[in-house]
Amino acid sequence: MQRLVLEYALPVTLIIGMSKPEGIYLSVDYRVTNARTREIINNTSIKSLAIHYPPVDNGGPKVLLAFTGLAELPDGTPTLTWIRETLRGEGEVIDQSMSHLRKRLNRDIAPLGSPLIINLLVLERYRRLFGGFTNLRIPPPGGNPVTPGFKYIMNQLTDWTIFANGSGAQRLMKDGHFARLQPHLAIIPREPMNHMNLLAGMNRRVAAKDDTVSPFCQVSFIPSGTRFGPTSHAFTEQGETVPFEMPLIIAGIDTTEWTREFRRNSEAVFSGEISKLPEISNEKLNEQMKRRP
């Protein structure tokens, strides 16, 4: 495979993705900023999601998803929570799942008139894909760039690929960081963490000059074979605090809330606040697996 470079520069955040021989990588910052005033609203917002489609144990599609744009719905629901609740609850194939997401985007998000771009890196047994959803005209024309509905685009990749999106993408390219990533596309690292550190370093350099990007970021990796395992890591420095989690849906089962509750209860046990892990009721489990109507 040869190298391919894709670039976009759209609303506030920084997303960097790579599709490489050993797997797919996705780096996303945590900051939510008012697009007009540049005021920081939230510095701990998770904007990425991993999805494993069936057959999970036999080469089913695996997706790394990240978004930029609308961060919260009018009722206060975080956009990522809305995406998780929209996609979970059914063990669908990827095409069914994406079709359902587009219908719900057009029903629930499009009427808000706020820009939203969802990027998708897809790893399958014999091919890679890159695409996503957007309600923005690209390139944006004069006037309102938001369209009344969402487009869904998915292209098969024939080359190793790197892409950048969000407000930080322009700085990433202007300062030469994007170009410095390109030679790494065909290099298989000794450990995926080497390239994860590289992406986190690029994010921190951009954040030093672009206040719409947090200096800390979440970087996730899904392998293409058995040499490496999947991993996700929050890259922080001393004094920086972020949620240490990577939302995950496996065959329609959303594990995010389970993981949060288990971590909270484990911390309580270790701190001596409770003596043993409490059981989670079936009703609560079913509620956490339910698809958003």
XYZ file of N, CA and C in Angstrom, residues 42-282:
723
model
N -15.668 23.478 28.839
C -15.424 22.191 29.489
C -14.056 21.682 29.044
N -13.262 21.211 29.991
C -11.933 20.706 29.677
C -11.817 19.203 29.859
N -12.949 18.528 30.070
C -12.919 17.092 30.339
C -13.953 16.337 29.504
N -14.207 16.808 28.306
C -15.236 16.200 27.468
C -14.640 15.102 26.596
N -15.180 13.886 26.725
C -14.724 12.770 25.896
C -15.468 12.829 24.564
N -14.721 12.762 23.461
C -15.308 12.948 22.131
C -14.973 11.796 21.190
N -14.699 10.609 21.740
C -14.355 9.466 20.903
C -15.017 8.203 21.425
N -15.145 7.225 20.536
C -15.873 5.996 20.832
C -15.307 4.871 19.979
N -15.168 3.679 20.582
C -14.787 2.477 19.833
C -16.018 1.587 19.686
N -16.186 1.020 18.495
C -17.331 0.144 18.228
C -16.823 -1.135 17.579
N -17.204 -2.293 18.138
C -16.852 -3.586 17.562
C -18.141 -4.243 17.071
N -18.200 -4.493 15.771
C -19.394 -5.089 15.174
C -19.239 -6.604 15.053
N -20.361 -7.331 15.080
C -20.289 -8.787 14.939
C -19.877 -9.196 13.529
N -19.238 -10.370 13.387
C -18.843 -11.275 14.475
C -17.608 -10.752 15.200
N -17.766 -10.423 16.480
C -16.713 -9.758 17.245
C -15.445 -10.597 17.306
N -15.577 -11.919 17.478
C -14.400 -12.781 17.648
C -13.936 -13.403 16.337
N -14.460 -12.914 15.210
C -14.092 -13.523 13.929
C -13.968 -12.474 12.831
N -13.266 -11.398 13.125
C -12.948 -10.424 12.084
C -14.032 -9.438 11.749
N -14.988 -9.209 12.635
C -16.018 -8.207 12.367
C -15.420 -6.812 12.319
N -16.104 -5.867 11.663
C -15.581 -4.496 11.565
C -15.356 -3.860 12.929
N -14.289 -3.077 13.007
C -13.982 -2.321 14.212
C -13.829 -0.858 13.821
N -14.411 0.022 14.622
C -14.502 1.438 14.267
C -13.955 2.303 15.396
N -13.195 3.322 15.025
C -12.856 4.403 15.935
C -13.592 5.641 15.448
N -14.390 6.234 16.314
C -15.263 7.363 15.981
C -14.859 8.565 16.824
N -14.848 9.732 16.202
C -14.633 10.986 16.942
C -15.460 12.072 16.288
N -15.833 13.093 17.069
C -16.648 14.156 16.491
C -16.112 15.519 16.862
N -16.484 16.506 16.069
C -16.183 17.899 16.349
C -17.415 18.718 15.983
N -17.631 19.805 16.715
C -18.824 20.606 16.484
C -19.713 20.584 17.711
N -21.001 20.402 17.505
C -21.991 20.404 18.586
C -21.559 19.480 19.730
N -21.394 20.029 20.923
C -20.910 19.247 22.060
C -22.018 18.777 22.983
N -23.167 19.444 22.919
C -24.237 19.143 23.871
C -25.589 19.454 23.254
N -26.571 18.593 23.498
C -27.923 18.825 23.020
C -28.632 19.834 23.925
N -29.743 20.415 23.471
C -30.441 21.426 24.284
C -30.864 20.942 25.661
N -31.093 19.626 25.824
C -31.502 19.112 27.139
C -30.316 18.798 28.039
N -29.105 19.133 27.578
C -27.910 18.915 28.377
C -27.210 17.592 28.119
N -27.770 16.743 27.259
C -27.140 15.466 26.949
C -25.866 15.683 26.141
N -24.702 15.191 26.600
C -23.487 15.303 25.798
C -23.654 14.586 24.455
N -23.086 15.149 23.415
C -23.233 14.566 22.075
C -22.742 13.126 22.032
N -21.631 12.822 22.713
C -21.130 11.446 22.683
C -22.109 10.494 23.353
N -22.744 10.931 24.442
C -23.758 10.091 25.092
C -24.904 9.818 24.129
N -25.335 10.852 23.401
C -26.400 10.675 22.415
C -25.980 9.671 21.337
N -24.751 9.753 20.878
C -24.269 8.816 19.856
C -24.248 7.393 20.405
N -23.741 7.215 21.619
C -23.701 5.879 22.223
C -25.104 5.295 22.358
N -26.012 6.097 22.887
C -27.368 5.603 23.115
C -28.104 5.342 21.807
N -27.693 6.017 20.744
C -28.314 5.827 19.435
C -27.816 4.558 18.761
N -26.555 4.200 18.983
C -25.957 3.056 18.296
C -26.084 1.741 19.059
N -26.258 1.798 20.355
C -26.249 0.576 21.146
C -27.604 -0.137 21.073
N -27.662 -1.317 21.700
C -28.943 -1.995 21.880
C -29.306 -2.985 20.796
N -28.591 -2.972 19.673
C -28.878 -3.903 18.590
C -27.555 -4.428 18.035
N -27.458 -5.739 17.832
C -26.259 -6.332 17.248
C -26.286 -6.262 15.737
N -26.259 -5.077 15.202
C -26.417 -4.870 13.761
C -25.086 -4.993 13.026
N -25.166 -5.200 11.716
C -23.980 -5.073 10.882
C -23.711 -3.583 10.717
N -22.506 -3.255 10.275
C -22.095 -1.855 10.272
C -22.968 -0.986 9.367
N -23.388 -1.500 8.209
C -24.203 -0.685 7.307
C -25.551 -0.338 7.933
N -26.179 -1.304 8.611
C -27.441 -1.034 9.305
C -27.245 0.008 10.400
N -26.176 -0.138 11.133
C -25.880 0.767 12.236
C -25.681 2.200 11.746
N -24.917 2.362 10.673
C -24.660 3.695 10.139
C -25.923 4.304 9.532
N -26.756 3.482 8.919
C -28.017 3.969 8.371
C -28.923 4.475 9.490
N -28.958 3.725 10.599
C -29.769 4.145 11.742
C -29.241 5.459 12.322
N -27.922 5.576 12.426
C -27.340 6.800 12.971
C -27.682 7.997 12.104
N -27.617 7.830 10.794
C -27.939 8.956 9.908
C -29.397 9.377 10.067
N -30.302 8.422 10.166
C -31.717 8.755 10.347
C -31.933 9.548 11.637
N -31.262 9.132 12.704
C -31.423 9.825 13.972
C -30.730 11.186 13.964
N -29.616 11.299 13.259
C -28.979 12.611 13.112
C -29.927 13.583 12.410
N -30.566 13.115 11.363
C -31.498 13.979 10.629
C -32.738 14.304 11.454
N -33.158 13.386 12.306
C -34.345 13.626 13.125
C -34.051 14.510 14.333
N -32.948 14.231 15.038
C -32.704 14.868 16.329
C -31.712 16.024 16.279
N -30.721 15.955 15.406
C -29.633 16.943 15.415
C -29.799 17.990 14.322
N -30.167 17.567 13.124
C -30.264 18.517 12.003
C -31.166 19.716 12.314
N -32.334 19.526 12.962
C -33.193 20.691 13.236
C -32.566 21.734 14.153
N -31.504 21.383 14.868
C -30.858 22.334 15.777
C -30.056 23.384 15.023
N -29.667 23.060 13.782
C -28.921 24.015 12.972
C -27.493 24.246 13.425
N -26.944 23.315 14.219
C -25.569 23.439 14.710
C -24.657 22.494 13.938
N -23.438 22.937 13.625
C -22.528 22.078 12.862
C -22.069 20.874 13.672
N -21.976 19.737 13.018
C -21.469 18.513 13.636
C -20.793 17.680 12.557
N -19.596 17.227 12.857
C -18.863 16.343 11.955
C -18.439 15.121 12.749
N -18.801 13.942 12.284
C -18.413 12.689 12.915
C -17.457 11.966 11.973
N -16.237 11.726 12.414
C -15.253 11.002 11.619
C -15.223 9.535 12.014
N -15.020 8.661 11.040
C -14.984 7.223 11.273
C -13.762 6.608 10.594
N -12.961 5.881 11.360
C -11.911 5.032 10.806
C -12.357 3.592 11.010
N -12.412 2.817 9.930
C -12.945 1.458 9.993
C -11.862 0.457 9.613
N -11.728 -0.573 10.428
C -10.791 -1.657 10.165
C -11.580 -2.939 9.978
N -11.456 -3.529 8.795
C -12.047 -4.834 8.517
C -10.941 -5.819 8.179
N -11.287 -7.091 8.061
C -10.256 -8.110 7.859
C -9.452 -7.862 6.584
N -10.124 -7.467 5.506
C -9.428 -7.342 4.228
C -9.438 -5.925 3.658
N -9.926 -4.953 4.416
C -9.946 -3.592 3.884
C -10.040 -2.575 5.015
N -9.706 -1.325 4.655
C -9.838 -0.185 5.568
C -10.773 0.829 4.913
N -11.484 1.557 5.754
C -12.386 2.581 5.254
C -12.243 3.846 6.084
N -12.581 4.966 5.471
C -12.563 6.255 6.158
C -13.779 7.044 5.693
N -14.463 7.672 6.627
C -15.632 8.459 6.234
C -16.264 9.124 7.423
N -17.570 9.347 7.314
C -18.267 9.971 8.412
C -19.539 10.675 7.999
N -20.038 11.494 8.926
C -21.279 12.243 8.745
C -20.975 13.734 8.917
N -21.666 14.559 8.147
C -21.541 15.995 8.344
C -22.796 16.708 7.863
N -23.120 17.801 8.538
C -24.180 18.679 8.058
C -23.596 20.014 7.608
N -22.318 20.009 7.260
C -21.645 21.201 6.752
C -21.377 21.079 5.264
N -21.496 22.202 4.582
C -21.067 22.247 3.194
C -19.550 22.358 3.180
N -18.906 21.536 2.370
C -17.443 21.553 2.281
C -17.036 21.779 0.828
N -16.284 22.869 0.521
C -15.881 23.903 1.464
C -17.065 24.794 1.808
N -17.049 25.422 3.016
C -18.179 26.269 3.423
C -18.358 27.454 2.489
N -19.577 27.739 2.042
C -19.829 28.908 1.214
C -19.993 30.146 2.092
N -20.263 31.275 1.494
C -20.613 32.445 2.280
C -21.962 32.230 2.942
N -22.193 32.862 4.088
C -23.456 32.679 4.794
C -23.428 31.433 5.655
N -24.596 30.885 5.940
C -24.724 29.729 6.826
C -24.220 28.464 6.135
N -23.165 27.827 6.687
C -22.636 26.618 6.041
C -23.383 25.350 6.429
N -24.328 25.453 7.392
C -25.017 24.262 7.888
C -26.168 23.894 6.965
N -26.224 22.636 6.567
C -27.275 22.141 5.683
C -28.426 21.571 6.514
N -29.607 21.379 5.922
C -30.751 20.864 6.677
C -30.709 19.364 6.942
N -29.716 18.670 6.415
C -29.606 17.231 6.627
C -28.160 16.791 6.635
N -27.938 15.543 7.058
C -26.587 15.009 7.165
C -26.230 14.151 5.951
N -25.020 14.364 5.454
C -24.448 13.489 4.445
C -23.673 12.376 5.139
N -23.682 11.190 4.515
C -22.877 10.070 4.999
C -21.963 9.641 3.871
N -20.683 9.655 4.129
C -19.689 9.283 3.125
C -18.772 8.224 3.725
N -18.527 7.143 2.976
C -17.590 6.123 3.422
C -16.807 5.636 2.204
N -15.495 5.770 2.267
C -14.633 5.388 1.148
C -13.649 4.313 1.571
N -13.439 3.351 0.683
C -12.423 2.339 0.939
C -11.047 2.943 0.682
N -10.118 2.684 1.577
C -8.768 3.200 1.442
C -7.879 2.178 0.742
N -7.047 2.662 -0.142
C -6.073 1.806 -0.807
C -4.651 2.158 -0.382
N -4.522 3.137 0.515
C -3.216 3.608 0.961
C -3.218 3.805 2.467
N -2.045 3.759 3.065
C -1.928 4.137 4.465
C -2.263 5.615 4.575
N -3.006 5.966 5.607
C -3.675 7.268 5.619
C -3.503 7.998 6.942
N -3.385 9.309 6.847
C -3.442 10.175 8.009
C -4.430 11.292 7.723
N -5.242 11.666 8.710
C -6.151 12.795 8.526
C -6.171 13.627 9.790
N -6.528 14.881 9.637
C -6.694 15.788 10.772
C -7.975 16.574 10.587
N -8.648 16.864 11.678
C -9.920 17.576 11.619
C -10.035 18.492 12.832
N -10.913 19.473 12.738
C -11.146 20.396 13.817
C -10.335 21.670 13.684
N -10.572 22.586 14.607
C -9.906 23.886 14.551
C -8.397 23.758 14.644
N -7.906 22.758 15.381
C -6.471 22.588 15.538
C -5.772 22.047 14.316
N -6.528 21.546 13.340
C -5.907 20.956 12.155
C -5.119 21.986 11.362
N -5.613 23.219 11.311
C -4.910 24.262 10.565
C -3.540 24.535 11.185
N -3.480 24.627 12.504
C -2.203 24.848 13.181
C -1.281 23.643 13.014
N -1.852 22.434 13.066
C -1.080 21.213 12.880
C -0.346 21.233 11.540
N -1.041 21.711 10.510
C -0.434 21.758 9.180
C 0.487 22.955 9.008
N 0.058 24.102 9.520
C 0.834 25.336 9.351
C 2.207 25.220 9.998
N 2.287 24.572 11.162
C 3.542 24.449 11.882
C 4.373 23.238 11.460
N 3.898 22.498 10.460
C 4.676 21.388 9.921
C 4.530 20.072 10.663
N 3.675 20.036 11.692
C 3.526 18.791 12.450
C 2.878 17.697 11.604
N 1.905 18.085 10.793
C 1.214 17.125 9.936
C 2.211 16.459 8.988
N 3.073 17.275 8.375
C 4.076 16.750 7.445
C 5.055 15.819 8.158
N 5.379 16.128 9.418
C 6.314 15.284 10.149
C 5.718 13.930 10.532
N 4.396 13.834 10.542
C 3.756 12.550 10.818
C 3.786 11.608 9.608
N 3.816 12.174 8.418
C 3.675 11.369 7.200
C 4.720 10.264 7.048
N 6.006 10.510 7.346
C 6.980 9.422 7.191
C 6.723 8.220 8.093
N 5.901 8.398 9.131
C 5.629 7.303 10.065
C 4.521 6.368 9.568
N 3.880 6.710 8.464
C 2.725 5.930 8.018
C 3.066 4.477 7.703
N 4.207 4.245 7.087
C 4.567 2.884 6.689
C 5.488 2.205 7.694
N 5.772 2.867 8.819
C 6.658 2.313 9.837
C 5.833 1.569 10.877
N 6.163 0.306 11.099
C 5.505 -0.460 12.161
C 6.328 -0.291 13.434
N 5.769 0.322 14.475
C 6.548 0.574 15.689
C 6.774 -0.706 16.485
N 7.757 -0.653 17.371
C 7.981 -1.803 18.246
C 6.758 -2.029 19.132
N 6.158 -0.933 19.584
C 4.922 -0.977 20.364
C 4.014 0.148 19.878
N 2.694 -0.069 19.792
C 1.778 1.007 19.372
C 1.895 2.257 20.226
N 2.286 2.098 21.507
C 2.407 3.250 22.392
C 3.402 4.272 21.842
N 4.381 3.812 21.048
C 5.331 4.749 20.452
C 4.617 5.763 19.567
N 3.703 5.282 18.720
C 2.969 6.189 17.834
C 1.866 6.929 18.581
N 1.326 6.323 19.622
C 0.345 7.020 20.443
C 0.996 8.221 21.127
N 2.217 8.023 21.636
C 2.966 9.135 22.222
C 3.245 10.220 21.193
N 3.535 9.813 19.965
C 3.800 10.767 18.890
C 2.582 11.639 18.627
N 1.397 11.036 18.526
C 0.172 11.799 18.287
C -0.140 12.713 19.474
N 0.061 12.211 20.692
C -0.183 13.032 21.877
C 0.764 14.226 21.911
N 2.000 14.028 21.473
C 2.951 15.129 21.428
C 2.549 16.189 20.423
N 2.034 15.751 19.275
C 1.563 16.703 18.265
C 0.379 17.499 18.808
N -0.525 16.823 19.523
C -1.678 17.507 20.111
C -1.208 18.588 21.089
N -0.224 18.264 21.919
C 0.257 19.222 22.923
C 0.940 20.415 22.262
N 1.650 20.186 21.168
C 2.302 21.304 20.466
C 1.261 22.236 19.850
N 0.207 21.667 19.292
C -0.857 22.493 18.725
C -1.541 23.294 19.829
N -1.819 22.643 20.963
C -2.521 23.303 22.069
C -1.734 24.493 22.616
N -0.409 24.441 22.496
C 0.410 25.546 22.997
C 0.156 26.836 22.229
N -0.381 26.731 21.005
C -0.636 27.907 20.182
C -2.108 28.099 19.834
N -2.948 27.100 20.116
C -4.371 27.167 19.782
C -5.183 26.882 21.034
N -5.839 27.905 21.578
C -6.545 27.729 22.847
C -7.888 27.028 22.706
N -8.257 26.578 21.505
C -9.459 25.757 21.357
C -9.142 24.272 21.555
N -7.874 23.940 21.763
C -7.431 22.546 21.902
C -6.825 22.355 23.287
N -7.244 21.306 23.999
C -6.651 21.020 25.304
C -5.266 20.411 25.106
N -4.329 20.659 26.025
C -2.998 20.067 25.879
C -2.996 18.559 26.066
N -3.964 18.052 26.800
C -4.072 16.614 27.020
C -5.082 16.020 26.046
N -4.901 14.753 25.718
C -5.773 14.117 24.729
C -5.911 12.633 25.031
N -6.883 12.020 24.360
C -7.102 10.578 24.433
C -6.641 9.979 23.117
N -5.792 8.950 23.190
C -5.337 8.269 21.975
C -5.713 6.800 22.082
N -6.358 6.287 21.041
C -6.814 4.895 21.015
C -6.196 4.161 19.836
N -6.022 2.856 20.010
C -5.430 2.009 18.966
C -6.187 0.698 18.891
N -6.528 0.273 17.666
C -7.119 -1.042 17.416
C -6.217 -1.771 16.426
N -5.724 -2.968 16.768
C -4.771 -3.668 15.902
C -5.435 -4.356 14.718
N -4.644 -4.567 13.681
C -5.137 -5.275 12.496
C -4.848 -6.770 12.567
N -4.024 -7.190 13.505
C -3.684 -8.606 13.653
C -3.575 -8.975 15.112
N -2.809 -10.035 15.391
C -2.698 -10.553 16.755
C -1.393 -10.155 17.434
N -0.516 -9.449 16.719
C 0.770 -9.075 17.306
C 0.597 -8.104 18.476
N -0.337 -7.158 18.326
C -0.601 -6.176 19.365
C -2.033 -6.327 19.864
N -2.295 -5.771 21.028
C -3.648 -5.729 21.550
C -4.204 -4.321 21.470
N -5.526 -4.180 21.566
C -6.131 -2.834 21.549
C -5.772 -2.088 22.826
N -5.672 -0.796 22.722
C -5.358 0.004 23.905
C -5.873 1.424 23.743
N -6.107 2.086 24.864
C -6.529 3.481 24.866
C -5.892 4.147 26.075
N -5.434 5.380 25.894
C -4.677 6.026 26.961
C -4.954 7.520 26.972
N -5.115 8.069 28.170
C -5.234 9.519 28.339
C -3.848 10.073 28.631
N -3.376 10.976 27.783
C -2.027 11.518 27.905
C -2.077 12.842 28.674
N -1.720 12.770 29.934
C -1.737 13.952 30.797
C -0.363 14.152 31.418
N -0.147 15.368 31.915
C 1.048 15.674 32.675
C 0.650 16.018 34.108
N 1.620 16.198 34.973
C 1.345 16.458 36.382
C 0.414 17.653 36.548
N -0.638 17.445 37.331
C -1.598 18.499 37.591
C -2.790 18.502 36.651
N -2.758 17.683 35.613
C -3.873 17.606 34.652
C -4.752 16.410 35.006
N -6.065 16.627 35.031
C -7.005 15.576 35.398
C -8.087 15.455 34.339
N -8.290 14.250 33.833
C -9.328 13.984 32.832
C -9.973 12.638 33.154
N -11.150 12.340 32.584
C -11.745 11.015 32.773
C -10.897 9.945 32.089
N -10.493 8.927 32.826
C -9.666 7.863 32.253
C -10.579 6.733 31.777
N -11.148 6.914 30.603
C -12.039 5.897 30.047
C -12.099 6.028 28.537
N -12.456 4.927 27.885
C -12.695 4.930 26.452
C -14.037 4.256 26.213
N -15.088 5.021 25.912
C -16.400 4.414 25.656
C -16.309 3.339 24.580
N -17.005 2.224 24.822
C -16.900 1.060 23.944
C -18.251 0.387 23.798
N -18.616 0.086 22.550
C -19.806 -0.700 22.239
C -19.353 -1.978 21.550
N -19.755 -3.137 22.085
C -19.394 -4.431 21.516
C -20.665 -5.169 21.141
N -20.863 -5.405 19.834
C -22.049 -6.117 19.343
C -23.331 -5.523 19.919
N -23.385 -4.204 19.985
C -24.573 -3.520 20.458
C -24.621 -3.297 21.960
N -23.688 -3.886 22.706
C -23.666 -3.750 24.159
C -22.745 -2.595 24.525
N -23.299 -1.588 25.148
C -22.549 -0.413 25.569
C -21.930 -0.690 26.938
N -20.615 -0.798 26.982
C -19.925 -1.148 28.224
C -19.535 0.080 29.042
N -19.823 1.267 28.542
C -19.311 2.492 29.161
C -19.767 2.657 30.602
N -21.074 2.573 30.861
C -21.583 2.790 32.206
C -21.133 1.685 33.159
N -21.050 0.448 32.669
C -20.565 -0.643 33.507
C -19.153 -0.351 33.988
N -18.317 0.077 33.029
C -16.920 0.360 33.358
C -16.824 1.500 34.371
N -17.618 2.545 34.171
C -17.608 3.667 35.114
C -18.013 3.209 36.513
N -19.082 2.428 36.592
C -19.585 2.018 37.898
C -18.609 1.078 38.585
N -18.018 0.171 37.808
C -17.045 -0.746 38.388
C -15.843 0.025 38.926
N -15.387 1.038 38.174
C -14.241 1.823 38.626
C -14.583 2.606 39.900
N -15.778 3.229 39.918
C -16.188 3.974 41.105
C -16.260 3.072 42.333
N -16.863 1.887 42.163
C -16.999 0.970 43.288
C -15.645 0.418 43.730
N -14.767 0.151 42.760
C -13.432 -0.353 43.096
C -12.660 0.681 43.895
N -12.762 1.945 43.479
C -12.080 3.018 44.218
C -12.626 3.129 45.636
N -13.953 2.910 45.786
C -14.558 2.971 47.122
C -14.067 1.823 47.997
N -13.899 0.630 47.406
C -13.383 -0.514 48.164
C -11.953 -0.255 48.613
N -11.115 0.210 47.694
C -9.710 0.451 48.025
C -9.544 1.562 49.056
N -10.466 2.522 49.057
C -10.374 3.621 50.019
C -10.999 3.268 51.367
N -11.657 2.096 51.442
C -12.266 1.660 52.685
C -13.669 2.187 52.903
N -14.253 2.873 51.909
C -15.592 3.428 52.073
C -16.654 2.334 52.075
N -16.399 1.249 51.313
C -17.273 0.077 51.347
C -16.381 -1.158 51.401
N -16.924 -2.286 51.894
C -16.092 -3.478 52.099
C -16.077 -4.421 50.899
N -17.091 -4.342 50.041
C -17.114 -5.202 48.859
C -17.881 -4.529 47.740
N -17.651 -5.011 46.529
C -18.312 -4.420 45.368
C -19.801 -4.745 45.402
N -20.666 -3.746 45.276
C -22.109 -4.007 45.245
C -22.527 -4.620 43.907
N -23.614 -5.372 43.928
C -24.132 -5.955 42.702
C -24.929 -4.915 41.919
N -24.910 -5.069 40.600
C -25.695 -4.192 39.732
C -26.961 -4.947 39.355
N -28.110 -4.349 39.556
C -29.381 -5.029 39.295
C -29.584 -5.257 37.805
N -30.376 -6.291 37.485
C -30.700 -6.564 36.084
C -31.427 -5.388 35.449
